[in-house]
Amino acid sequence: MEISEVRRNFEREVLEVKSPEQLESLRIKYLGKKGIINKFFKKLKELPPEEKPIFGKEVNSLRDYIKNLLDEKKKEIGTGKKRERIDLTLPGRFYSGGSIHPLSLIEDEIVDIFVGMGFSVVYGNEVETDYYNFTALNTPEDHPARDLHDTFYLQDGRLLRTHTSPVQIRVMEKKNPPLRIIAPGRVYRVDAFDPSHSPVFHQIEGLYVDRDVTLGDLFGTLEEFAKRVFSPDTEAMFIPSFFPFTEPSAEMKISCPFCGGEGCGVCQHTGWVEILGCGMVHRRILENLGYGDYTGFAFGMGVERIAMLKMGINDIRLFYENDLEFLEQFR
Ligand code: DAH
């Protein structure tokens, strides 16, 4: 075969190469030990001396030409392996960090305020018995809160706690006074899912038992709490109410955080909004637990309610929908 013919064949073949494997077999065919170029070199040795220089030159330049084309082709198709490419001028990748859920933020804030007043945090059970959720809390058999429509019952007769108040009993059973605890957690009620109701929500329970705890202690503690969680100029008002486990019982209202008491849609133009239930622990409960020589106060509040008032949120469902545009506002 003539050198010029080999060159033409190679040019044709190299155009058809598509993969690194094809490229390698083409290289072996032409430049390998038993390749075409080496055959030319063998032939060179047998030539008469006067022809050697010219032929040798031609073979060398063909070999260089083939090498160059193979190198170019290699660049064109790559090695098949990913090459590392670093472009230091590219902007960095953006990773969006998570943010703490608004309910967690508020719960932490409330917990911190009470911890600062000497309360410690305890957790109860979400699955409770009728005894802890109702009976021990002085809630009689015929009390409407026991209605099947309010309470989720499990098949084994236990239930999902409807409030965090059973933690009061569990703590008083285990520990000795003086007691100062708060208990945050989920509670469950058979309720529609609408702008102001959810079948699952969060409460924070508080309990303070010691010798000579008074209603004044209750009022002072909760008023201070309201000022810290809302604003220092927040005013508190306690109005008589009823809970089976407290006597006397009260509802705490605060001056509306939106209008400052002027009257607006949020406070239904009364200037006041209700934020929690509270009272002096019922004597019957204390005596049943052997706490006859003590008095105490208790309170319970909805975390969603405080969060909605504090953050200006008008639909409780927003807390559970995992809508990032909503959640990221509280970052
Ligand atoms: N457990 C009550 C509820 O879920 C709230 C409550 C009221 C808790 C008065 C208390 C209390 O500890 O003293 O509606």
XYZ file of C-alpha atoms and ligand atoms in Angstrom:
345
model
C 0.000 0.000 0.000
C 1.204 3.461 -0.852
C 1.758 6.061 1.842
C -0.698 8.434 0.196
C -3.348 5.715 0.129
C -2.825 4.942 3.810
C -3.202 8.639 4.593
C -6.486 8.822 2.686
C -7.824 5.651 4.347
C -6.948 6.980 7.763
C -8.607 10.343 7.085
C -11.793 8.560 6.085
C -11.746 6.210 9.078
C -11.008 8.858 11.671
C -14.066 10.802 10.548
C -16.244 7.849 11.478
C -14.902 7.491 15.027
C -17.612 8.206 17.622
C -16.413 6.601 20.851
C -13.189 6.310 22.860
C -13.178 2.556 22.100
C -13.324 3.113 18.359
C -10.571 5.693 18.677
C -8.360 3.226 20.542
C -8.781 0.474 17.957
C -7.977 2.947 15.188
C -4.839 3.946 17.075
C -3.782 0.301 17.390
C -4.487 -0.326 13.723
C -2.174 2.486 12.637
C 0.283 3.142 15.460
C 0.252 -0.187 17.351
C 3.227 -2.591 17.443
C 1.871 -4.549 14.538
C 0.268 -1.494 13.031
C 0.528 -0.076 9.547
C 3.184 2.488 10.422
C 5.472 -0.145 11.923
C 5.089 -2.222 8.793
C 6.395 0.764 6.831
C 9.358 1.004 9.193
C 10.135 -2.684 8.597
C 9.949 -2.091 4.892
C 12.297 0.872 5.337
C 15.054 -1.419 6.609
C 14.905 -3.518 3.450
C 15.205 -0.570 1.079
C 18.436 0.279 -0.734
C 20.382 2.940 1.152
C 19.760 5.722 -1.329
C 15.966 5.407 -1.014
C 15.958 5.242 2.758
C 16.088 8.984 3.621
C 13.149 10.003 1.457
C 10.936 7.106 2.401
C 11.880 7.478 6.054
C 10.898 11.116 6.012
C 7.545 10.312 4.448
C 6.767 7.592 7.014
C 7.735 9.885 9.884
C 5.549 12.672 8.679
C 2.631 10.266 8.114
C 3.084 8.958 11.671
C 3.093 12.509 13.084
C 0.089 13.419 11.003
C -1.879 10.382 12.302
C -0.837 11.116 15.898
C -2.041 14.701 15.605
C -5.379 13.751 14.116
C -5.919 11.091 16.787
C -5.139 13.656 19.500
C -7.585 16.125 18.025
C -10.245 13.472 17.746
C -9.641 12.520 21.355
C -10.302 16.078 22.453
C -13.407 16.176 20.338
C -15.087 13.092 21.790
C -13.576 13.224 25.264
C -12.373 10.192 27.153
C -15.825 9.027 28.112
C -14.975 9.757 31.712
C -16.227 13.053 33.109
C -13.443 15.538 33.227
C -13.326 17.794 36.239
C -13.944 21.341 35.191
C -13.711 24.195 37.604
C -14.906 27.619 36.619
C -13.958 29.921 39.449
C -15.985 32.761 37.954
C -19.325 30.949 38.340
C -21.607 32.199 41.115
C -21.999 29.754 44.018
C -24.956 27.400 44.264
C -27.844 28.610 46.414
C -28.987 26.242 49.101
C -32.097 27.452 50.868
C -31.841 26.764 54.582
C -34.894 25.694 56.532
C -36.577 27.953 59.028
C -38.106 27.243 62.404
C -41.866 26.760 62.287
C -43.782 29.766 63.645
C -45.534 27.558 66.214
C -42.179 26.314 67.487
C -40.913 29.880 67.670
C -43.868 30.976 69.777
C -43.831 27.856 71.921
C -40.132 28.380 72.645
C -40.758 32.015 73.466
C -43.568 31.177 75.896
C -41.533 28.388 77.487
C -38.553 30.732 77.900
C -40.666 33.327 79.670
C -41.901 30.803 82.230
C -38.499 29.171 82.624
C -37.246 32.661 83.446
C -39.825 32.771 86.241
C -38.616 29.482 87.706
C -40.932 26.994 85.986
C -39.496 23.781 84.597
C -40.701 21.966 81.492
C -42.356 18.543 81.566
C -44.030 16.489 78.861
C -47.055 14.290 79.219
C -48.636 11.611 77.034
C -50.719 12.299 73.971
C -52.559 9.033 74.488
C -54.285 9.290 77.848
C -56.809 7.456 79.926
C -60.233 8.742 80.805
C -59.004 8.973 84.385
C -56.212 11.481 83.765
C -57.987 13.456 81.068
C -61.276 13.810 82.979
C -61.914 12.002 86.275
C -58.826 13.075 88.164
C -59.455 16.607 86.930
C -62.797 16.657 88.705
C -64.701 16.408 85.442
C -67.928 14.574 86.198
C -69.304 11.721 84.116
C -71.969 13.920 82.569
C -69.686 16.780 81.648
C -70.093 17.831 77.977
C -66.316 17.665 77.414
C -66.637 13.888 77.626
C -69.024 13.876 74.728
C -68.039 11.480 71.967
C -68.171 14.426 69.622
C -65.324 16.218 71.360
C -63.000 13.366 72.187
C -61.158 10.941 69.950
C -61.431 7.527 71.612
C -59.153 4.635 70.776
C -60.489 1.100 70.409
C -58.905 0.031 73.684
C -60.871 2.676 75.609
C -58.027 5.124 75.939
C -58.248 8.513 74.255
C -56.234 11.304 72.660
C -55.897 13.969 75.315
C -58.236 16.893 74.737
C -56.058 19.270 76.758
C -52.679 19.359 78.499
C -54.288 19.486 81.961
C -53.769 15.728 82.662
C -50.053 16.537 82.967
C -50.960 18.385 86.198
C -52.157 15.129 87.731
C -49.239 13.076 86.479
C -46.753 15.545 87.912
C -48.516 15.870 91.280
C -48.613 12.074 91.580
C -44.885 11.740 91.072
C -43.365 14.802 92.688
C -43.634 16.589 95.947
C -44.505 20.267 96.278
C -43.397 22.952 95.783
C -44.066 22.478 92.081
C -43.670 24.935 89.294
C -44.067 23.338 85.867
C -45.203 24.063 82.369
C -46.207 21.360 79.915
C -46.323 22.123 76.195
C -47.744 19.635 73.719
C -50.295 18.519 71.164
C -53.938 18.072 72.004
C -56.801 16.599 69.974
C -60.472 17.381 69.550
C -63.131 16.244 67.138
C -63.490 19.559 65.374
C -63.953 20.839 61.850
C -60.882 22.133 60.104
C -61.816 25.770 59.551
C -60.162 29.195 59.978
C -60.367 29.014 63.765
C -60.447 25.247 64.495
C -58.176 22.311 63.972
C -58.577 18.730 65.237
C -54.959 18.875 66.422
C -53.486 21.919 68.072
C -51.018 22.869 70.784
C -51.418 23.954 74.358
C -49.153 24.996 77.174
C -50.248 24.034 80.651
C -48.937 25.690 83.775
C -49.091 24.587 87.384
C -47.759 26.170 90.535
C -48.339 24.457 93.875
C -46.858 25.570 97.162
C -47.923 26.705 100.603
C -50.021 29.852 100.440
C -50.185 30.342 96.673
C -52.887 32.948 96.074
C -55.091 34.261 93.326
C -52.889 37.373 93.401
C -49.885 35.199 92.496
C -51.856 33.848 89.560
C -52.879 37.282 88.313
C -49.411 38.748 88.746
C -47.650 35.856 87.014
C -49.977 35.812 84.027
C -50.067 39.576 83.613
C -46.277 39.643 83.578
C -46.320 36.822 81.039
C -48.691 38.790 78.772
C -46.489 41.865 78.909
C -43.444 39.830 77.993
C -45.005 37.858 75.168
C -46.942 40.770 73.633
C -45.732 44.204 74.680
C -44.931 45.969 77.965
C -48.024 48.184 77.684
C -50.377 45.174 77.423
C -53.167 45.264 79.994
C -54.786 42.172 81.503
C -58.299 41.530 82.744
C -59.599 38.421 84.498
C -63.237 37.520 84.189
C -65.001 34.784 86.124
C -65.377 31.526 84.266
C -65.827 27.836 84.921
C -63.514 24.873 84.662
C -64.158 21.687 86.636
C -60.565 21.551 87.850
C -60.249 25.093 89.191
C -62.164 27.045 91.780
C -62.400 29.937 91.309
C -61.829 29.887 87.551
C -61.114 32.765 85.240
C -60.530 33.658 81.649
C -57.733 36.055 80.967
C -58.251 38.780 78.435
C -55.642 41.224 77.263
C -55.913 44.586 75.562
C -56.121 43.859 71.839
C -52.561 43.617 70.432
C -53.809 44.958 67.084
C -55.664 48.106 68.019
C -54.266 48.592 71.505
C -57.794 48.619 72.906
C -59.407 51.039 70.437
C -61.590 48.325 68.929
C -61.025 46.476 65.652
C -62.129 43.407 63.716
C -59.797 41.096 65.664
C -61.251 42.008 69.083
C -64.744 42.355 67.629
C -64.648 46.018 68.588
C -64.436 45.274 72.293
C -60.765 46.228 72.734
C -60.072 42.899 74.518
C -59.119 39.410 73.383
C -59.222 36.201 75.397
C -55.911 34.372 75.604
C -56.167 31.663 78.246
C -58.058 29.846 80.975
C -56.834 29.705 84.552
C -57.806 29.336 88.169
C -56.908 28.059 91.615
C -56.447 24.279 91.607
C -59.658 22.719 92.923
C -59.413 21.625 96.556
C -60.827 18.226 95.717
C -57.957 17.548 93.312
C -55.327 18.623 95.834
C -56.877 16.547 98.614
C -57.176 13.450 96.402
C -53.458 13.618 95.777
C -52.568 14.181 99.411
C -51.794 17.863 98.871
C -54.312 19.022 101.467
C -51.940 21.529 103.069
C -51.148 23.257 99.827
C -52.745 25.648 97.386
C -51.934 26.214 93.741
C -52.849 27.880 90.525
C -53.086 26.462 87.017
C -53.523 27.829 83.553
C -53.771 26.566 80.005
C -53.357 28.396 76.720
C -53.502 27.586 73.029
C -50.181 28.126 71.265
C -51.926 28.716 67.911
C -54.101 31.378 69.444
C -51.166 33.281 70.926
C -49.236 32.920 67.652
C -52.171 34.187 65.591
C -52.582 37.219 67.830
C -48.899 37.942 67.953
C -48.132 37.410 64.280
C -51.339 38.725 62.775
C -52.448 35.419 61.256
C -56.156 35.011 60.610
C -56.423 31.354 59.571
C -55.196 28.514 61.809
C -54.885 26.189 58.800
C -51.893 28.162 57.541
C -49.804 26.574 60.304
C -50.256 23.065 58.934
C -50.131 23.508 55.177
C -46.343 23.606 54.765
C -46.616 26.539 52.406
C -43.040 27.813 52.197
C -44.079 31.322 51.281
C -46.002 31.502 54.534
C -43.363 29.764 56.664
C -40.383 31.739 55.378
C -41.849 35.012 56.610
C -40.957 33.973 60.151
C -37.346 33.136 59.414
N -57.721 22.697 79.923
C -58.470 23.894 79.548
C -58.917 23.797 78.109
O -58.364 23.034 77.377
C -57.634 25.113 79.736
C -57.369 25.389 81.171
C -58.215 26.170 81.907
C -56.275 24.844 81.797
C -58.014 26.446 83.223
C -56.038 25.112 83.146
C -56.910 25.919 83.843
O -55.000 24.611 83.772
O -56.676 26.195 85.133
O -59.758 24.501 77.703
